[in-house]
Amino acid sequence: MKIDQITLYYLRMPLVAPFETSFGRVDTRDCILIEAKAEGLVGWGECVADRDPGYAWETCGTAWHILTEFLLPEILGKEIRDAAEFQQRVAHVRGHQMAKAGVEMALWDLQGQAQGSPLYQLLGGSRTRVDVGVSVGLQESPEALVRTVDAYLSQGYRRVKLKIKPGRDVSEVQAVRERYPDLRLQVDANSAYTLDTAASLLPLDDYDLLLIEQPLAEDDLWDHAKLQEGFRTPLCLDESITAPRHARQALEMGACRIVNIKQGRVGGISQGVAIHDLCQAQDVPVWCGGMLETGIGRAANLALASLPNFTLPGDISATERYYAQDITHERFSLNPDSTINVPEGPGLGVTIDREALECFTLKHLTLGS
Ligand code: OSB
Ligand code: MG
């Protein structure tokens, strides 16, 4: 279809509670929304780059630059068949996966609406609800952490991820594990350790964790492979996998036994599906990561997580875990069995609350006519 006009929105949204990781603490979340108009339809995408280069080197600032100068000129006024054609058109832009993924998401939304199909069906997904968990940020103390976990469990979450960093790891896991011997529990270090300092994580092997996520550097595979040799618990890579090629290499060298798939980090939903497929072919489980998305990105994550090899619960929590006011009319809620329903409407299956959008928009820019 021919892309007539694109509007970018730079948003800053208040979180219901501060979120602290090994790379920093936030109480608001920035993102860029992409509104694409084509043949009378309007598609939406979310670029999950953050304000700061703490999780990844991309930021809202770099994404705005790359979108306006390089990506959008490739599609404005042009005929774009699908995600694959979009990826070919922007293949000369190195990196900037999150910026690309935001556009790809809007194209999927348009395609789904044009065909009258929900995104999960376009992707070949089968589930209509997906298993989810909650990602719990660093807390003041192990006691405070246990209280926070208590609260999430009483809301119905049946899988918990704890953020860790050096000095705030083993005692935290021990406290939660002692109180909940059977809880599905995992940890995420967001690259806070080195091969040397990660030796302090060895006691985690005795706490029956589902996985240890991204202990080492954000661009590393090799040291993760060395580290995995010393652990019974599977390592899982997040930051290090920004393309299907990295997933293949990580599995070949034994750098992880589980892969976290975030459509933004890997450059788009199509690349997320490709990683899903290559892991499935090797019997390697995957799960859907999160970036504190708005209802737009959450809808995309749910559709992606409906694919069959997403066998571990995703970091896709209910809207109320993130935002008192979201920018979609639809709010996602947790079912009693710790699942969330996959949207059934055409495309992403969400509609935009224009009033809320306006309220959180710091700047916007329209290109095309
Ligand atoms: O590493 O998975 C991560 C949030 C922002 C950046 C990185 C990560 C996270 C989360 C939150 O863990 C997942 C979510 O609930 O969206
Ligand atoms: Mg992570």
PDB file of C-alpha atoms in Angstrom, residues 39 113 283:
ATOM      1  CA  GLU A  39      -5.174   4.502   1.636  1.00  0.00           C
ATOM      2  CA  GLN A 113      -6.474  -3.634   8.998  1.00  0.00           C
ATOM      3  CA  ASP A 283      14.276 -26.926  20.633  1.00  0.00           C
TER       4      ASP A 283
END
